[in-house]
PDB file of C-alpha atoms in Angstrom:
ATOM      1  CA  MET A   6       0.000   0.000   0.000  1.00 49.00           C
ATOM      2  CA  ALA A   7       1.456   3.317  -1.025  1.00 54.00           C
ATOM      3  CA  THR A   8       1.116   6.142   1.437  1.00 48.00           C
ATOM      4  CA  HIS A   9       1.238   9.869   0.978  1.00 44.00           C
ATOM      5  CA  SER A  10       2.357  12.117   3.697  1.00 41.00           C
ATOM      6  CA  GLY A  11       3.015  15.372   5.418  1.00 46.00           C
ATOM      7  CA  PHE A  12       5.997  13.447   6.702  1.00 45.00           C
ATOM      8  CA  GLY A  13       7.913  16.491   7.805  1.00 49.00           C
ATOM      9  CA  GLY A  14       5.503  16.726  10.697  1.00 52.00           C
ATOM     10  CA  PRO A  15       2.341  18.643  11.533  1.00 51.00           C
ATOM     11  CA  ASP A  16       3.699  22.030  10.469  1.00 47.00           C
ATOM     12  CA  HIS A  17       1.230  22.606   7.600  1.00 46.00           C
ATOM     13  CA  GLY A  18       4.100  23.915   5.445  1.00 51.00           C
ATOM     14  CA  PHE A  19       4.244  27.228   7.318  1.00 52.00           C
ATOM     15  CA  ASP A  20       7.314  29.414   7.568  1.00 62.00           C
ATOM     16  CA  LEU A  21       7.702  29.091  11.323  1.00 60.00           C
ATOM     17  CA  ASP A  22       9.852  32.194  11.662  1.00 66.00           C
ATOM     18  CA  ALA A  23       7.054  34.313  10.202  1.00 72.00           C
ATOM     19  CA  LEU A  24       4.517  33.176  12.804  1.00 68.00           C
ATOM     20  CA  PRO A  25       3.768  34.749  16.193  1.00 78.00           C
ATOM     21  CA  LEU A  26       5.726  33.182  19.051  1.00 78.00           C
ATOM     22  CA  ARG A  27       2.706  31.414  20.574  1.00 78.00           C
ATOM     23  CA  GLU A  28       1.693  29.816  17.278  1.00 81.00           C
ATOM     24  CA  ARG A  29       5.289  28.880  16.501  1.00 80.00           C
ATOM     25  CA  LYS A  30       5.683  27.122  19.854  1.00 85.00           C
ATOM     26  CA  LYS A  31       2.412  25.267  19.332  1.00 85.00           C
ATOM     27  CA  ILE A  32       3.545  23.934  15.969  1.00 86.00           C
ATOM     28  CA  GLN A  33       6.986  23.040  17.304  1.00 88.00           C
ATOM     29  CA  THR A  34       5.388  21.070  20.122  1.00 91.00           C
ATOM     30  CA  GLY A  35       3.264  19.157  17.627  1.00 90.00           C
ATOM     31  CA  ILE A  36       6.330  18.330  15.547  1.00 90.00           C
ATOM     32  CA  ARG A  37       8.229  17.163  18.646  1.00 92.00           C
ATOM     33  CA  LEU A  38       5.370  14.909  19.706  1.00 95.00           C
ATOM     34  CA  TRP A  39       5.063  13.437  16.226  1.00 94.00           C
ATOM     35  CA  ARG A  40       8.764  12.759  15.842  1.00 93.00           C
ATOM     36  CA  THR A  41       8.996  11.284  19.343  1.00 96.00           C
ATOM     37  CA  ALA A  42       6.073   8.960  18.666  1.00 96.00           C
ATOM     38  CA  VAL A  43       7.411   7.850  15.287  1.00 96.00           C
ATOM     39  CA  GLY A  44      10.802   7.076  16.806  1.00 96.00           C
ATOM     40  CA  LEU A  45       9.278   4.948  19.557  1.00 97.00           C
ATOM     41  CA  PHE A  46       6.915   3.167  17.176  1.00 97.00           C
ATOM     42  CA  ALA A  47       9.777   2.353  14.807  1.00 96.00           C
ATOM     43  CA  GLU A  48      11.923   1.048  17.644  1.00 97.00           C
ATOM     44  CA  ARG A  49       9.355  -1.051  19.507  1.00 97.00           C
ATOM     45  CA  GLY A  50       6.269  -1.366  17.314  1.00 97.00           C
ATOM     46  CA  PHE A  51       3.055   0.668  17.267  1.00 97.00           C
ATOM     47  CA  ASP A  52       1.090  -1.629  19.560  1.00 96.00           C
ATOM     48  CA  GLN A  53       3.882  -1.864  22.119  1.00 97.00           C
ATOM     49  CA  VAL A  54       4.080   1.888  22.835  1.00 97.00           C
ATOM     50  CA  SER A  55       1.528   3.718  24.996  1.00 97.00           C
ATOM     51  CA  VAL A  56       0.512   7.354  24.747  1.00 97.00           C
ATOM     52  CA  ALA A  57       1.758   7.793  28.313  1.00 97.00           C
ATOM     53  CA  GLU A  58       5.224   6.645  27.249  1.00 97.00           C
ATOM     54  CA  ILE A  59       5.207   9.081  24.339  1.00 97.00           C
ATOM     55  CA  ALA A  60       4.211  11.910  26.660  1.00 97.00           C
ATOM     56  CA  ALA A  61       6.993  11.045  29.088  1.00 97.00           C
ATOM     57  CA  ALA A  62       9.589  10.865  26.320  1.00 97.00           C
ATOM     58  CA  ALA A  63       8.466  14.254  24.969  1.00 95.00           C
ATOM     59  CA  GLU A  64       8.311  15.724  28.497  1.00 94.00           C
ATOM     60  CA  VAL A  65       4.654  16.740  28.282  1.00 94.00           C
ATOM     61  CA  SER A  66       1.457  15.501  29.905  1.00 95.00           C
ATOM     62  CA  LYS A  67      -0.677  12.756  28.404  1.00 96.00           C
ATOM     63  CA  MET A  68      -3.460  15.323  28.030  1.00 96.00           C
ATOM     64  CA  THR A  69      -1.156  17.531  25.959  1.00 95.00           C
ATOM     65  CA  VAL A  70      -0.587  14.655  23.533  1.00 96.00           C
ATOM     66  CA  PHE A  71      -4.337  14.210  23.102  1.00 96.00           C
ATOM     67  CA  ASN A  72      -4.803  17.957  22.644  1.00 94.00           C
ATOM     68  CA  TYR A  73      -2.595  17.714  19.549  1.00 94.00           C
ATOM     69  CA  PHE A  74      -3.487  14.199  18.396  1.00 95.00           C
ATOM     70  CA  PRO A  75      -6.961  12.970  19.441  1.00 94.00           C
ATOM     71  CA  THR A  76      -6.044   9.298  18.977  1.00 95.00           C
ATOM     72  CA  LYS A  77      -2.883   7.227  19.046  1.00 96.00           C
ATOM     73  CA  GLU A  78      -3.290   6.490  15.331  1.00 95.00           C
ATOM     74  CA  ASP A  79      -3.345  10.236  14.631  1.00 94.00           C
ATOM     75  CA  LEU A  80       0.261  10.415  15.864  1.00 94.00           C
ATOM     76  CA  VAL A  81       1.229   8.598  12.660  1.00 94.00           C
ATOM     77  CA  MET A  82      -1.589   9.366  10.266  1.00 91.00           C
ATOM     78  CA  GLY A  83      -2.525  12.966  11.132  1.00 86.00           C
ATOM     79  CA  PRO A  84       0.178  14.749   9.112  1.00 83.00           C
ATOM     80  CA  MET A  85      -0.417  12.431   6.146  1.00 83.00           C
ATOM     81  CA  GLU A  86      -4.126  13.050   6.091  1.00 86.00           C
ATOM     82  CA  GLN A  87      -3.602  16.776   5.615  1.00 84.00           C
ATOM     83  CA  HIS A  88      -2.937  15.798   1.979  1.00 86.00           C
ATOM     84  CA  LEU A  89      -6.131  13.868   1.242  1.00 91.00           C
ATOM     85  CA  ASP A  90      -7.591  16.810  -0.676  1.00 93.00           C
ATOM     86  CA  GLU A  91      -4.377  17.596  -2.555  1.00 94.00           C
ATOM     87  CA  PRO A  92      -5.304  15.952  -5.906  1.00 96.00           C
ATOM     88  CA  ALA A  93      -8.684  17.723  -5.894  1.00 97.00           C
ATOM     89  CA  ARG A  94      -6.997  21.020  -5.052  1.00 97.00           C
ATOM     90  CA  VAL A  95      -4.470  20.612  -7.881  1.00 97.00           C
ATOM     91  CA  VAL A  96      -7.304  20.125 -10.362  1.00 97.00           C
ATOM     92  CA  ARG A  97      -9.280  23.032  -8.926  1.00 96.00           C
ATOM     93  CA  GLU A  98      -6.326  25.434  -9.096  1.00 96.00           C
ATOM     94  CA  ARG A  99      -4.903  24.348 -12.468  1.00 95.00           C
ATOM     95  CA  ALA A 100      -4.240  26.907 -15.199  1.00 94.00           C
ATOM     96  CA  PRO A 101      -6.993  27.527 -17.757  1.00 92.00           C
ATOM     97  CA  GLY A 102      -6.845  25.082 -20.657  1.00 92.00           C
ATOM     98  CA  THR A 103      -4.810  22.540 -18.678  1.00 95.00           C
ATOM     99  CA  SER A 104      -6.273  19.053 -18.470  1.00 95.00           C
ATOM    100  CA  ALA A 105      -6.677  17.235 -15.177  1.00 96.00           C
ATOM    101  CA  VAL A 106      -4.115  14.671 -16.312  1.00 96.00           C
ATOM    102  CA  VAL A 107      -1.474  17.268 -17.130  1.00 97.00           C
ATOM    103  CA  ALA A 108      -2.107  19.235 -13.933  1.00 97.00           C
ATOM    104  CA  LEU A 109      -1.645  16.189 -11.716  1.00 97.00           C
ATOM    105  CA  ARG A 110       1.350  14.936 -13.702  1.00 98.00           C
ATOM    106  CA  GLU A 111       3.199  18.261 -13.472  1.00 98.00           C
ATOM    107  CA  HIS A 112       2.393  18.559  -9.778  1.00 97.00           C
ATOM    108  CA  PHE A 113       3.834  15.090  -9.110  1.00 98.00           C
ATOM    109  CA  LEU A 114       6.925  15.752 -11.224  1.00 98.00           C
ATOM    110  CA  ALA A 115       7.602  18.992  -9.352  1.00 98.00           C
ATOM    111  CA  ALA A 116       7.173  17.193  -6.016  1.00 97.00           C
ATOM    112  CA  LEU A 117       9.677  14.536  -7.110  1.00 98.00           C
ATOM    113  CA  GLU A 118      12.210  17.246  -7.924  1.00 97.00           C
ATOM    114  CA  ARG A 119      11.833  18.497  -4.327  1.00 96.00           C
ATOM    115  CA  PHE A 120      12.085  14.959  -2.941  1.00 96.00           C
ATOM    116  CA  ASP A 121       8.719  15.586  -1.342  1.00 94.00           C
ATOM    117  CA  PRO A 122       7.883  12.642   0.950  1.00 92.00           C
ATOM    118  CA  SER A 123       4.365  12.503  -0.484  1.00 91.00           C
ATOM    119  CA  THR A 124       5.876  11.014  -3.670  1.00 94.00           C
ATOM    120  CA  GLY A 125       7.635   8.240  -1.776  1.00 94.00           C
ATOM    121  CA  LEU A 126      10.980   9.511  -3.064  1.00 97.00           C
ATOM    122  CA  SER A 127      12.545  10.473   0.252  1.00 96.00           C
ATOM    123  CA  ASP A 128      15.355   8.730   2.101  1.00 96.00           C
ATOM    124  CA  ASP A 129      14.910  10.828   5.238  1.00 94.00           C
ATOM    125  CA  PRO A 130      15.154   8.398   8.198  1.00 94.00           C
ATOM    126  CA  VAL A 131      11.994   9.726   9.861  1.00 92.00           C
ATOM    127  CA  VAL A 132      10.038   9.371   6.621  1.00 92.00           C
ATOM    128  CA  LEU A 133      11.217   5.793   6.211  1.00 95.00           C
ATOM    129  CA  ASN A 134      10.263   5.024   9.799  1.00 95.00           C
ATOM    130  CA  VAL A 135       6.728   6.248   9.149  1.00 95.00           C
ATOM    131  CA  VAL A 136       6.429   4.047   6.066  1.00 94.00           C
ATOM    132  CA  ARG A 137       7.727   1.011   7.959  1.00 95.00           C
ATOM    133  CA  VAL A 138       5.403   1.571  10.904  1.00 97.00           C
ATOM    134  CA  ILE A 139       2.368   1.845   8.632  1.00 95.00           C
ATOM    135  CA  HIS A 140       3.262  -1.268   6.664  1.00 93.00           C
ATOM    136  CA  GLN A 141       3.867  -3.240   9.864  1.00 95.00           C
ATOM    137  CA  THR A 142       0.628  -2.166  11.594  1.00 96.00           C
ATOM    138  CA  PRO A 143      -2.639  -3.549  10.153  1.00 95.00           C
ATOM    139  CA  ALA A 144      -4.823  -0.837  11.727  1.00 94.00           C
ATOM    140  CA  LEU A 145      -2.690   1.936  10.240  1.00 95.00           C
ATOM    141  CA  LEU A 146      -2.496   0.246   6.858  1.00 93.00           C
ATOM    142  CA  MET A 147      -6.281  -0.102   6.810  1.00 92.00           C
ATOM    143  CA  ARG A 148      -6.694   3.576   7.699  1.00 92.00           C
ATOM    144  CA  ALA A 149      -4.237   4.602   4.987  1.00 89.00           C
ATOM    145  CA  THR A 150      -6.141   2.509   2.467  1.00 86.00           C
ATOM    146  CA  ALA A 151      -9.478   3.995   3.487  1.00 84.00           C
ATOM    147  CA  GLY A 152      -8.098   7.511   3.325  1.00 79.00           C
ATOM    148  CA  PHE A 153      -6.085   7.504   0.144  1.00 77.00           C
ATOM    149  CA  ASP A 154      -7.942   4.858  -1.829  1.00 77.00           C
ATOM    150  CA  GLN A 155     -11.414   6.053  -0.888  1.00 88.00           C
ATOM    151  CA  LYS A 156     -11.654   9.541   0.607  1.00 91.00           C
ATOM    152  CA  ALA A 157      -9.085  11.163  -1.674  1.00 93.00           C
ATOM    153  CA  GLN A 158     -10.737   9.501  -4.644  1.00 94.00           C
ATOM    154  CA  THR A 159     -14.166  10.748  -3.622  1.00 95.00           C
ATOM    155  CA  LEU A 160     -12.865  14.307  -3.241  1.00 96.00           C
ATOM    156  CA  LEU A 161     -11.122  14.196  -6.628  1.00 97.00           C
ATOM    157  CA  ALA A 162     -14.179  12.741  -8.357  1.00 97.00           C
ATOM    158  CA  ALA A 163     -16.349  15.515  -6.921  1.00 97.00           C
ATOM    159  CA  GLU A 164     -13.941  18.169  -8.205  1.00 97.00           C
ATOM    160  CA  LEU A 165     -13.744  16.585 -11.651  1.00 96.00           C
ATOM    161  CA  LEU A 166     -17.518  16.387 -11.811  1.00 96.00           C
ATOM    162  CA  ALA A 167     -17.786  20.060 -10.902  1.00 95.00           C
ATOM    163  CA  GLN A 168     -15.381  20.936 -13.731  1.00 91.00           C
ATOM    164  CA  ASP A 169     -17.008  18.690 -16.352  1.00 90.00           C
ATOM    165  CA  ARG A 170     -19.321  20.544 -18.745  1.00 88.00           C
ATOM    166  CA  ALA A 171     -21.210  17.324 -19.454  1.00 91.00           C
ATOM    167  CA  HIS A 172     -21.555  16.603 -15.726  1.00 91.00           C
ATOM    168  CA  ASP A 173     -20.889  12.903 -16.372  1.00 94.00           C
ATOM    169  CA  GLU A 174     -20.695  11.256 -12.952  1.00 96.00           C
ATOM    170  CA  LEU A 175     -19.410   7.906 -14.197  1.00 96.00           C
ATOM    171  CA  THR A 176     -16.562   9.476 -16.139  1.00 94.00           C
ATOM    172  CA  ALA A 177     -15.610  11.586 -13.132  1.00 96.00           C
ATOM    173  CA  ARG A 178     -15.437   8.520 -10.892  1.00 96.00           C
ATOM    174  CA  VAL A 179     -13.460   6.480 -13.415  1.00 95.00           C
ATOM    175  CA  ALA A 180     -11.065   9.359 -14.087  1.00 95.00           C
ATOM    176  CA  ALA A 181     -10.459   9.889 -10.361  1.00 96.00           C
ATOM    177  CA  ALA A 182      -9.793   6.184  -9.872  1.00 95.00           C
ATOM    178  CA  GLN A 183      -7.312   6.069 -12.759  1.00 95.00           C
ATOM    179  CA  LEU A 184      -5.461   9.213 -11.761  1.00 96.00           C
ATOM    180  CA  LEU A 185      -5.085   8.226  -8.121  1.00 95.00           C
ATOM    181  CA  ALA A 186      -4.112   4.683  -9.069  1.00 94.00           C
ATOM    182  CA  ALA A 187      -1.249   6.120 -11.123  1.00 95.00           C
ATOM    183  CA  ARG A 188      -0.095   8.298  -8.217  1.00 95.00           C
ATOM    184  CA  LEU A 189      -0.356   5.493  -5.675  1.00 93.00           C
ATOM    185  CA  THR A 190       1.480   3.048  -7.926  1.00 95.00           C
ATOM    186  CA  LEU A 191       4.316   5.514  -8.463  1.00 97.00           C
ATOM    187  CA  THR A 192       4.503   6.373  -4.773  1.00 95.00           C
ATOM    188  CA  GLY A 193       4.558   2.714  -3.811  1.00 94.00           C
ATOM    189  CA  GLU A 194       7.408   1.967  -6.209  1.00 97.00           C
ATOM    190  CA  ASN A 195       9.408   4.913  -4.899  1.00 97.00           C
ATOM    191  CA  GLN A 196       8.855   3.770  -1.320  1.00 96.00           C
ATOM    192  CA  ARG A 197       9.981   0.265  -2.236  1.00 96.00           C
ATOM    193  CA  ARG A 198      13.229   1.673  -3.620  1.00 97.00           C
ATOM    194  CA  MET A 199      13.845   3.785  -0.530  1.00 97.00           C
ATOM    195  CA  LEU A 200      13.128   0.905   1.862  1.00 96.00           C
ATOM    196  CA  ALA A 201      15.563  -1.229  -0.143  1.00 96.00           C
ATOM    197  CA  GLY A 202      18.291   1.295   0.681  1.00 96.00           C
ATOM    198  CA  GLU A 203      18.497   3.312  -2.521  1.00 97.00           C
ATOM    199  CA  ARG A 204      19.327   7.005  -2.334  1.00 97.00           C
ATOM    200  CA  ALA A 205      16.605   9.407  -3.419  1.00 98.00           C
ATOM    201  CA  ALA A 206      19.010  11.446  -5.556  1.00 98.00           C
ATOM    202  CA  ASP A 207      20.163   8.319  -7.390  1.00 98.00           C
ATOM    203  CA  SER A 208      16.565   7.250  -8.086  1.00 98.00           C
ATOM    204  CA  LEU A 209      15.249  10.611  -9.268  1.00 98.00           C
ATOM    205  CA  ASP A 210      15.729  10.130 -13.010  1.00 98.00           C
ATOM    206  CA  ALA A 211      14.019   6.740 -12.969  1.00 98.00           C
ATOM    207  CA  ALA A 212      11.158   8.150 -10.895  1.00 98.00           C
ATOM    208  CA  LEU A 213      10.658  11.058 -13.277  1.00 98.00           C
ATOM    209  CA  ASP A 214      10.631   8.717 -16.264  1.00 98.00           C
ATOM    210  CA  ALA A 215       8.163   6.357 -14.585  1.00 98.00           C
ATOM    211  CA  THR A 216       5.874   9.280 -13.778  1.00 98.00           C
ATOM    212  CA  ARG A 217       5.800  10.478 -17.371  1.00 98.00           C
ATOM    213  CA  ARG A 218       5.094   6.942 -18.584  1.00 96.00           C
ATOM    214  CA  ALA A 219       2.337   6.310 -16.032  1.00 97.00           C
ATOM    215  CA  PHE A 220       0.485   9.529 -16.750  1.00 97.00           C
ATOM    216  CA  ALA A 221       0.892   8.967 -20.496  1.00 95.00           C
ATOM    217  CA  LEU A 222      -0.993   5.695 -20.063  1.00 92.00           C
ATOM    218  CA  VAL A 223      -3.803   7.517 -18.285  1.00 94.00           C
ATOM    219  CA  GLU A 224      -3.786  10.359 -20.794  1.00 92.00           C
ATOM    220  CA  ARG A 225      -4.332   8.017 -23.720  1.00 89.00           C
ATOM    221  CA  GLY A 226      -7.602   7.019 -22.137  1.00 83.00           C
ATOM    222  CA  LEU A 227      -8.687  10.390 -20.748  1.00 73.00           C
ATOM    223  CA  GLY A 228      -7.184  12.705 -23.353  1.00 76.00           C
ATOM    224  CA  ASP A 229      -8.277  16.300 -22.851  1.00 77.00           C
ATOM    225  CA  TYR A 230     -10.880  15.436 -20.242  1.00 77.00           C
ATOM    226  CA  CYS A 231     -11.525  18.528 -18.100  1.00 79.00           C
ATOM    227  CA  ALA A 232      -9.109  20.644 -20.145  1.00 79.00           C
ATOM    228  CA  ASP A 233     -11.688  23.413 -20.446  1.00 70.00           C
ATOM    229  CA  THR A 234     -13.005  25.359 -17.503  1.00 58.00           C
ATOM    230  CA  PRO A 235     -16.794  25.711 -17.171  1.00 56.00           C
TER     231      PRO A 235
END
């Protein structure tokens, strides 16, 4: 199962230095909790670590942990699930005249160039720990599947339907399924390479080529679908 992620932690991509001190400290605490939890889960296994142990390791109260992450699973999945609406957002914000296929392909290619963890092409140790923990924990793997195979697809299909002049619900659902399947397949292959010990920089060219090939396969079927704005 391929997994996307806000693997850098629950920082929402903000420039921390530009934020007020109180907000900056809040985000930094969330990142510390997340990284502490991931480290413990990777070392001992998700089911063998309690929230109380995470709190003690991070030098905060158990209640503080739950204030940031309502459930134990959220300590792993929360940052990832910030990205569930990303494919729909990319389609919604694409340039006029750009098809859904091209918009999502270019977005993924650009993310690969940044070694964005959401593409799977990241050899950061914390990122790899998250991937391992998810793959080794059935409850987390099930949640990842439900989120990225179902919720993200539903959101993308709704956006495609809104952009489709013909308002063809079946085509929107099929298109969303194909586009996300391409992304998930690419992400899964990149994760496999990273877990096997390859360096992200050494795998970049192959990942870029695979992305172009995968989206070309989708494009042959979808063509200029959603190229025009309503």
